[in-house]
mmCIF file of C-alpha atoms in Angstrom:
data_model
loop_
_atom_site.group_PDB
_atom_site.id
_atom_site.type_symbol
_atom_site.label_atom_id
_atom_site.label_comp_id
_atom_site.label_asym_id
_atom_site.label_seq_id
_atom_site.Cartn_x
_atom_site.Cartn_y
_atom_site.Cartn_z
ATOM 1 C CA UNK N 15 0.000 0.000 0.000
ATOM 2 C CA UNK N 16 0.866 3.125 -0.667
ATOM 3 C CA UNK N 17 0.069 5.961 1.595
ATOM 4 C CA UNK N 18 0.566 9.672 0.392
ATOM 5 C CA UNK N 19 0.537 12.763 2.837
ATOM 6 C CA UNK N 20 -1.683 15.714 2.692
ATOM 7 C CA UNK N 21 1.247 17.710 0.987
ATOM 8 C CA UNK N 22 2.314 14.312 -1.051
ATOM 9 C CA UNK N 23 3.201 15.111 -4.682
ATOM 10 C CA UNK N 24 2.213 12.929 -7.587
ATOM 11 C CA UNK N 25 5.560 12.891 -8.915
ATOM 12 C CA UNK N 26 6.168 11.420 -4.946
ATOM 13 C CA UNK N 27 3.889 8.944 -5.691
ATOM 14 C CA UNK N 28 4.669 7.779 -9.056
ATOM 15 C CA UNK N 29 8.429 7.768 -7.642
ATOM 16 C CA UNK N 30 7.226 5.068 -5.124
ATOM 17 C CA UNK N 31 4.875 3.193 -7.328
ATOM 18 C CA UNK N 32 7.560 2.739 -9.545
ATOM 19 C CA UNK N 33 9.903 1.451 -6.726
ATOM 20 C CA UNK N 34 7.408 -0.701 -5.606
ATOM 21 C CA UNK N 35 7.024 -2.327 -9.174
ATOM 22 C CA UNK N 36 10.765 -2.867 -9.293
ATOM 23 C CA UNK N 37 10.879 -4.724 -6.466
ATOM 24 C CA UNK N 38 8.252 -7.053 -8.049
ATOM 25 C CA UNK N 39 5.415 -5.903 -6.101
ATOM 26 C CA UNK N 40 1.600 -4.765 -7.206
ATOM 27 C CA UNK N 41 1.270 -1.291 -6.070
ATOM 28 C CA UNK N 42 -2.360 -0.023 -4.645
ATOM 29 C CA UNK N 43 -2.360 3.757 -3.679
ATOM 30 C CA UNK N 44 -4.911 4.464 -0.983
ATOM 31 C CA UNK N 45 -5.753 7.147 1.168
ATOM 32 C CA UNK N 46 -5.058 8.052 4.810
ATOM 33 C CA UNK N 47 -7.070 6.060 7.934
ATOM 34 C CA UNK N 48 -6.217 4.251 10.647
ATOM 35 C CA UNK N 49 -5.040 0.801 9.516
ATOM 36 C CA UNK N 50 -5.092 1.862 5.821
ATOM 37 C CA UNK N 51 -7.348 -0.123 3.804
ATOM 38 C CA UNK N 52 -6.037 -4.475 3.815
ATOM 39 C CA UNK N 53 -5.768 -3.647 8.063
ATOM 40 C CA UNK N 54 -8.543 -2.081 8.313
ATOM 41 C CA UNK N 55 -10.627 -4.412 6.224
ATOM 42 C CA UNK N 56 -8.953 -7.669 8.088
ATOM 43 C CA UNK N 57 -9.655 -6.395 11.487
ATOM 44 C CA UNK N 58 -13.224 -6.906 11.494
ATOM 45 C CA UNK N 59 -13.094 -10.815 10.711
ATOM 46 C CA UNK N 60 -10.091 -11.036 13.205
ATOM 47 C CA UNK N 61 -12.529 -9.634 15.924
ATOM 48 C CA UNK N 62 -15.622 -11.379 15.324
ATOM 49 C CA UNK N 63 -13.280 -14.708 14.877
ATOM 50 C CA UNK N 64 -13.104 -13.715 18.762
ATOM 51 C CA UNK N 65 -16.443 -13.414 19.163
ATOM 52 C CA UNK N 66 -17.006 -16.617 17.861
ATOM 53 C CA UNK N 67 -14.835 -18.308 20.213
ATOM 54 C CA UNK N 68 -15.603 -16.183 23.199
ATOM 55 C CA UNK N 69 -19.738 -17.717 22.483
ATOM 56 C CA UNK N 70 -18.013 -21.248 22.780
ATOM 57 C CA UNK N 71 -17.223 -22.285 19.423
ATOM 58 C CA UNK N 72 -14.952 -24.355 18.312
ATOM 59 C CA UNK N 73 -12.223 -22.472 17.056
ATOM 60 C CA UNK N 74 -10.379 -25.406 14.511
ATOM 61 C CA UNK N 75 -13.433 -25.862 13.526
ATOM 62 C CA UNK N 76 -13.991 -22.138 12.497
ATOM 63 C CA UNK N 77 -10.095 -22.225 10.775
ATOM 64 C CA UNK N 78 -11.611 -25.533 8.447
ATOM 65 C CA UNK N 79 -14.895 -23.568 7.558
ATOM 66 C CA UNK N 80 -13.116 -20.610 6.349
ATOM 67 C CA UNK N 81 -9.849 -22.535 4.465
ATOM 68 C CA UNK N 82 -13.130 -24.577 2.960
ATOM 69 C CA UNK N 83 -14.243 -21.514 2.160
ATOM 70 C CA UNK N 84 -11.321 -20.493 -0.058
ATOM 71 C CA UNK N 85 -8.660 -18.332 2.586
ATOM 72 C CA UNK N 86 -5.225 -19.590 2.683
ATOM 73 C CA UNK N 87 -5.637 -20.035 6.497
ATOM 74 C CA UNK N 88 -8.323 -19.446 9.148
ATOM 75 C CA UNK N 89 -8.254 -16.119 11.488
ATOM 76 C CA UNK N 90 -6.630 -18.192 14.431
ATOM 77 C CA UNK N 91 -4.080 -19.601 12.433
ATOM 78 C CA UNK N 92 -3.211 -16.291 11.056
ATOM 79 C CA UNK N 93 -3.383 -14.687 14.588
ATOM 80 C CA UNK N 94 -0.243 -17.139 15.083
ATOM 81 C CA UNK N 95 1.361 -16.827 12.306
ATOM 82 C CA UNK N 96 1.208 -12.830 13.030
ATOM 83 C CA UNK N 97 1.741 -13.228 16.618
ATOM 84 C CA UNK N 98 -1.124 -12.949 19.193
ATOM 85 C CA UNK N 99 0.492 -9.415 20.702
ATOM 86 C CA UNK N 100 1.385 -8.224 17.398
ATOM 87 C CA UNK N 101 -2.324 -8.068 16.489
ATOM 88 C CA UNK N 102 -3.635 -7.445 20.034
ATOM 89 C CA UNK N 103 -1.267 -4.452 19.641
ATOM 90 C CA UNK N 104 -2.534 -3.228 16.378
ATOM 91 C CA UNK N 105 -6.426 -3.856 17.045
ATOM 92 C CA UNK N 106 -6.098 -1.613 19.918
ATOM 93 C CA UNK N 107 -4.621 0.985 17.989
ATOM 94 C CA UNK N 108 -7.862 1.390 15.797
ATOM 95 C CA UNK N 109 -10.668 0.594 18.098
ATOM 96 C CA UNK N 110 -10.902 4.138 19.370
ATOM 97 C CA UNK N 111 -11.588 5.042 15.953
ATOM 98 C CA UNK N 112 -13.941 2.409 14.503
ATOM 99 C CA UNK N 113 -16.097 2.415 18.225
ATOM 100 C CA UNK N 114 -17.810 -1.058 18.361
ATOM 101 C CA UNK N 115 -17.354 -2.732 14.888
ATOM 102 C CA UNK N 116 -13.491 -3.042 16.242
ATOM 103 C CA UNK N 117 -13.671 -3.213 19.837
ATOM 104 C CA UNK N 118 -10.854 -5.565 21.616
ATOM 105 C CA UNK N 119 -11.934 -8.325 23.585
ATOM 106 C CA UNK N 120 -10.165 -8.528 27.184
ATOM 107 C CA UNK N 121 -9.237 -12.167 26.332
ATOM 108 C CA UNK N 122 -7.112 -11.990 24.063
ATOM 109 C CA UNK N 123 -4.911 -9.660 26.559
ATOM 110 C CA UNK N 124 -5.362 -12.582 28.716
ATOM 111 C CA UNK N 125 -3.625 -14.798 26.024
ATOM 112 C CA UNK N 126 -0.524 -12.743 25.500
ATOM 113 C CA UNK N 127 -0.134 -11.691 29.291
ATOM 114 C CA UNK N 128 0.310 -15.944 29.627
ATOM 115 C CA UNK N 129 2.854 -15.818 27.296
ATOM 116 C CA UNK N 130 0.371 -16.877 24.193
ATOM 117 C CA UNK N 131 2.180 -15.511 21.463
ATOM 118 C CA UNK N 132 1.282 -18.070 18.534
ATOM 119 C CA UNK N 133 4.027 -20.039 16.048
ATOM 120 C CA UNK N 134 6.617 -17.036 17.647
ATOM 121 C CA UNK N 135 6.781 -18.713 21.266
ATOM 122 C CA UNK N 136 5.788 -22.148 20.376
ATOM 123 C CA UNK N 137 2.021 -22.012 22.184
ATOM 124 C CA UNK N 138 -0.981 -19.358 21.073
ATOM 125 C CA UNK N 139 -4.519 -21.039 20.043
ATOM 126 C CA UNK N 140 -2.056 -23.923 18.341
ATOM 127 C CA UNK N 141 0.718 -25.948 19.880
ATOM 128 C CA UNK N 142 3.763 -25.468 17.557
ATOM 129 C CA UNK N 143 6.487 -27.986 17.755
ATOM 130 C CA UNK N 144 9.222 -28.172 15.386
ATOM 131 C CA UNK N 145 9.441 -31.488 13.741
ATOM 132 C CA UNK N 146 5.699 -32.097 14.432
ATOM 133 C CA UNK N 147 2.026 -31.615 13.560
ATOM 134 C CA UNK N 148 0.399 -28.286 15.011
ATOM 135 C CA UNK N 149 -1.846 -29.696 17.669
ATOM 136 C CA UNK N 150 -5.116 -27.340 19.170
ATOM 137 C CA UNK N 151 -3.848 -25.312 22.288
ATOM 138 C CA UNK N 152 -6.364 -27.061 24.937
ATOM 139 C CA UNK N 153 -5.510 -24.266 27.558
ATOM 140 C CA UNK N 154 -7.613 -21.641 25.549
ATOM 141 C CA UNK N 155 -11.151 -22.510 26.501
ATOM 142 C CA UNK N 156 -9.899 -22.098 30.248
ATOM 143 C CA UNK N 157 -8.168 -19.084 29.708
ATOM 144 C CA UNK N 158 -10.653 -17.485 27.811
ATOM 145 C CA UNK N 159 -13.016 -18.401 30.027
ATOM 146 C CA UNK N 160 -15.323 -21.006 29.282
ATOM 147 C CA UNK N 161 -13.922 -23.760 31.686
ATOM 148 C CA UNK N 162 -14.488 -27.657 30.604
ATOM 149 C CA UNK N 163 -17.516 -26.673 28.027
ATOM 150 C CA UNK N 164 -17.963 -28.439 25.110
ATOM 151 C CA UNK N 165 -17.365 -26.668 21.841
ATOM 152 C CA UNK N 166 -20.045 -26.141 19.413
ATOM 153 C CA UNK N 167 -19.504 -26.421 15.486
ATOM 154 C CA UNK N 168 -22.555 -24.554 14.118
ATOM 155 C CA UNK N 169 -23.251 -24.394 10.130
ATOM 156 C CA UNK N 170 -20.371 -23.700 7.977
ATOM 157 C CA UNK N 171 -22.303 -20.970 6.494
ATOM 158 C CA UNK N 172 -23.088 -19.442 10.005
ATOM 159 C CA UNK N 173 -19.551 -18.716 10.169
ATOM 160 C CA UNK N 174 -18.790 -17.611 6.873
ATOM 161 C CA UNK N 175 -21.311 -15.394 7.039
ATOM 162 C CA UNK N 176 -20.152 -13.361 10.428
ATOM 163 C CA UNK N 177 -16.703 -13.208 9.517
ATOM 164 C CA UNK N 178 -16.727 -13.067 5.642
ATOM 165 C CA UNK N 179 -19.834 -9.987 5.714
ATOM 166 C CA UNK N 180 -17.766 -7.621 7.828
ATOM 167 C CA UNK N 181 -14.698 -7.532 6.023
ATOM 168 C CA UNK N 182 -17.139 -7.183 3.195
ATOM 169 C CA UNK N 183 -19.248 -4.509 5.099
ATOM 170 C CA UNK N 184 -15.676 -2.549 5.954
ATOM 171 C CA UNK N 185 -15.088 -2.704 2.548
ATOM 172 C CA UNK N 186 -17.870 -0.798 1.478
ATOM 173 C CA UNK N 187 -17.034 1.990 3.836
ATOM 174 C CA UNK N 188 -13.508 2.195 2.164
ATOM 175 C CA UNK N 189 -15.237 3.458 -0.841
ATOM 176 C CA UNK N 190 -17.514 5.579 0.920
ATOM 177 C CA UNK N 191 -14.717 7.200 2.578
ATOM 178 C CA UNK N 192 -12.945 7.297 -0.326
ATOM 179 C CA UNK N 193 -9.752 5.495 0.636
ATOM 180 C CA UNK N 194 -9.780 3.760 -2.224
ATOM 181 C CA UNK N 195 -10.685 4.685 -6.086
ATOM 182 C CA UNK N 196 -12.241 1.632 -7.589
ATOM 183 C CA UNK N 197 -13.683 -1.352 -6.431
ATOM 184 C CA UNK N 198 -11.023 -3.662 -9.356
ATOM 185 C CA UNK N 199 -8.159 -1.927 -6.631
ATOM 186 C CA UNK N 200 -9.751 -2.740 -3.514
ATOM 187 C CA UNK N 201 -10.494 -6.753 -4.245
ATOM 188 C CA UNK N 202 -6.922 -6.783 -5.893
ATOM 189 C CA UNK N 203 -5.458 -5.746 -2.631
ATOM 190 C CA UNK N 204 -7.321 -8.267 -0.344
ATOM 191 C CA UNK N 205 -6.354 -11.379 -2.721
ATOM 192 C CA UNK N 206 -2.768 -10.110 -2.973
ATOM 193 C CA UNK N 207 -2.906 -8.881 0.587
ATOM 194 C CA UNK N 208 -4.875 -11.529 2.330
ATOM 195 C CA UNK N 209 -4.835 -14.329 -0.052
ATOM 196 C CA UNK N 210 -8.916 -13.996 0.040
ATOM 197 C CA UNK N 211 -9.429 -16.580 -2.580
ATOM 198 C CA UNK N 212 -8.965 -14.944 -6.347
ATOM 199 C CA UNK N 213 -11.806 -17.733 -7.742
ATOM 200 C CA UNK N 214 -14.183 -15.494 -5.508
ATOM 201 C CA UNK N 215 -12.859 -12.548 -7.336
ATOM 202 C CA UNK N 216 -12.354 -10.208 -4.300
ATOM 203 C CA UNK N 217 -14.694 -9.150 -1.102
ATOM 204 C CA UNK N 218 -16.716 -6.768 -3.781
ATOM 205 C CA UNK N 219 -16.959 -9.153 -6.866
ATOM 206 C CA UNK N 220 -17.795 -11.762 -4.070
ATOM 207 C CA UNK N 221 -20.870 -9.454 -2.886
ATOM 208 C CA UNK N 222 -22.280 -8.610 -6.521
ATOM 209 C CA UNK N 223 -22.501 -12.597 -7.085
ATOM 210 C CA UNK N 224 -24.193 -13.640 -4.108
ATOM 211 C CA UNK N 225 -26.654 -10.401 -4.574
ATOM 212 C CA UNK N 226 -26.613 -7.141 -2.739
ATOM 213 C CA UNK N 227 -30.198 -7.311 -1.460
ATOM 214 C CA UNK N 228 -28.830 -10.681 -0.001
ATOM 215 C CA UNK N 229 -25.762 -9.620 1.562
ATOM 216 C CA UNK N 230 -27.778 -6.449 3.103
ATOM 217 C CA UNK N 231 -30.314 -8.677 4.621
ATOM 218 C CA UNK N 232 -27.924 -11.969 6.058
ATOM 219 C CA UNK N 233 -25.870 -8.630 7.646
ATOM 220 C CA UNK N 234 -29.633 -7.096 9.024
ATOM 221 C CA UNK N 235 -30.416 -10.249 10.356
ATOM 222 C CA UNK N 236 -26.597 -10.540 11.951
ATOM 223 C CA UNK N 237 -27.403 -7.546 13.886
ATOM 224 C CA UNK N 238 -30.851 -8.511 14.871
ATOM 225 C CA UNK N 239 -28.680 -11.436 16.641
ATOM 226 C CA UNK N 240 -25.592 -9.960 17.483
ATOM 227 C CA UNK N 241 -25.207 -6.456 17.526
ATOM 228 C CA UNK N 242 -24.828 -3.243 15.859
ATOM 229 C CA UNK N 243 -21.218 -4.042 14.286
ATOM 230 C CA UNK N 244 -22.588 -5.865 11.776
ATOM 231 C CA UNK N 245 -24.664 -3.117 10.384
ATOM 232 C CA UNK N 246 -24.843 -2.673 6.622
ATOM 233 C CA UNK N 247 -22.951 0.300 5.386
ATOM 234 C CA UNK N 248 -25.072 3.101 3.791
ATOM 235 C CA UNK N 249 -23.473 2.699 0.237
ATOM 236 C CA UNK N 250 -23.696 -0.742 0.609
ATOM 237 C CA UNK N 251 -28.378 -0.046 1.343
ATOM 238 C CA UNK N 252 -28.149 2.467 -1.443
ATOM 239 C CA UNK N 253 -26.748 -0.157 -3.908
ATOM 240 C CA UNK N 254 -29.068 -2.603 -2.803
ATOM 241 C CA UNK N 255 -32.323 -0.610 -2.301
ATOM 242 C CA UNK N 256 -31.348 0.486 -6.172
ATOM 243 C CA UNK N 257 -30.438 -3.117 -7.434
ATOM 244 C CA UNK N 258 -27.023 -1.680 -8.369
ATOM 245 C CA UNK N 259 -23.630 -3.814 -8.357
ATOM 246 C CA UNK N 260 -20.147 -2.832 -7.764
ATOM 247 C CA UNK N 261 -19.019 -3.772 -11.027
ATOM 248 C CA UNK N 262 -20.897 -3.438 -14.445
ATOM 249 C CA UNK N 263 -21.872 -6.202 -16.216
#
């Protein structure tokens, strides 16, 4: 991503999107926010990944729905890959701006004040050995809090839907804050960015084939359930209510 400054020049710009291309990277130029626009989008589906687990589901169960679903990993996975205070870290950092789409759960404090780090200090929501098979951390239902319970594995879809809508919800406010230009630059970002499955064709392409009206309504009825985070976006109402897509067929 590339970020330019109030007082930015476009020869500034084209000087780093240039650089960027000769290092063999795609460039995307977006505009100021907290998180930028692949953090900002990710956060929300890190979050309610939380949620998920903090309402006693099983959390490998969530990372299979969502690699089924097309992502290169599942949001606990990546938490470890990332490290569990490197994103406890940076979702604080934005929640005073995004209110309660983005707010931190205490638990995952909890995690990296035991020493939970993820792949980084061999333990976070996955036992990491080297030599051996990643085995599920069975210290995280008692840490987070939800003693010798067993975990529930609702429908696949159920969890697609609350942590695949938000990201696609947060993507929609990109455009209405104008962080990004197009919706072609936005999807390109989160498959290159996220590895959000490129058969899907992006989080926008991915909302115009399953149907606007759709989207709006599963995201409705997500709130009804679960609160206002998972609000639809205005833009993303307006496109609906006027049975327009994000990209012109």
């Amino acid at each position: 991503e590339i970020i330019p400054g109030r007082d930015t020049s476009p020869e500034t710009v084209n000087a780093a999107v240039a650089l960027v291309q000769g290092l063999g990277k795609t460039p995307v130029v977006v505009q100021d926010c907290a998180g930028f626009l692949v953090n900002r989008i990710l956060f929300p589906y890190l979050n309610e990944a939380l949620h998920l687990l903090n309402e006693g589901m099983d959390f490998e169960y969530v990372d299979k729905c969502i690699t089924n679903f097309g992502m290169p990993m599942g949001p606990f996975t990546l938490d470890d890959e990332v490290g569990l205070d490197t994103a406890y870290k940076a979702a604080k950092s934005v929640e005073h701006v995004y209110g309660a789409r983005m707010q931190t759960l205490p638990f995952i404090g909890k995690l990296v004040e035991a020493g939970l780090l993820g792949k980084k200090s061999g333990k976070g929501f996955y036992i990491h050995e080297k030599g051996k098979k990643r085995v599920r951390n069975s210290d995280i239902e008692k840490i987070v809090g939800l003693g010798s319970k067993a975990m529930t594995k609702p429908d696949a879809q159920l969890i697609v839907d609350r942590l695949i809508l938000p990201m696609v919800n947060e993507a929609v406010r990109c455009l209405e804050d104008k962080i990004i230009e197009k919706p072609e630059y936005l999807d390109m970002a989160m498959i290159l960015g996220t590895g959000f499955p490129p058969f899907r064709g992006g989080l926008l392409r991915y909302a115009d084939s399953r149907g606007l009206a759709n989207v709006v309504g599963r995201l409705e009825e997500l709130a009804q359930q679960y609160g206002e985070r998972y609000r639809p976006a205005e833009m993303l109402r307006e496109f609906a209510s006027k049975q327009m897509t994000f990209y012109q067929n």
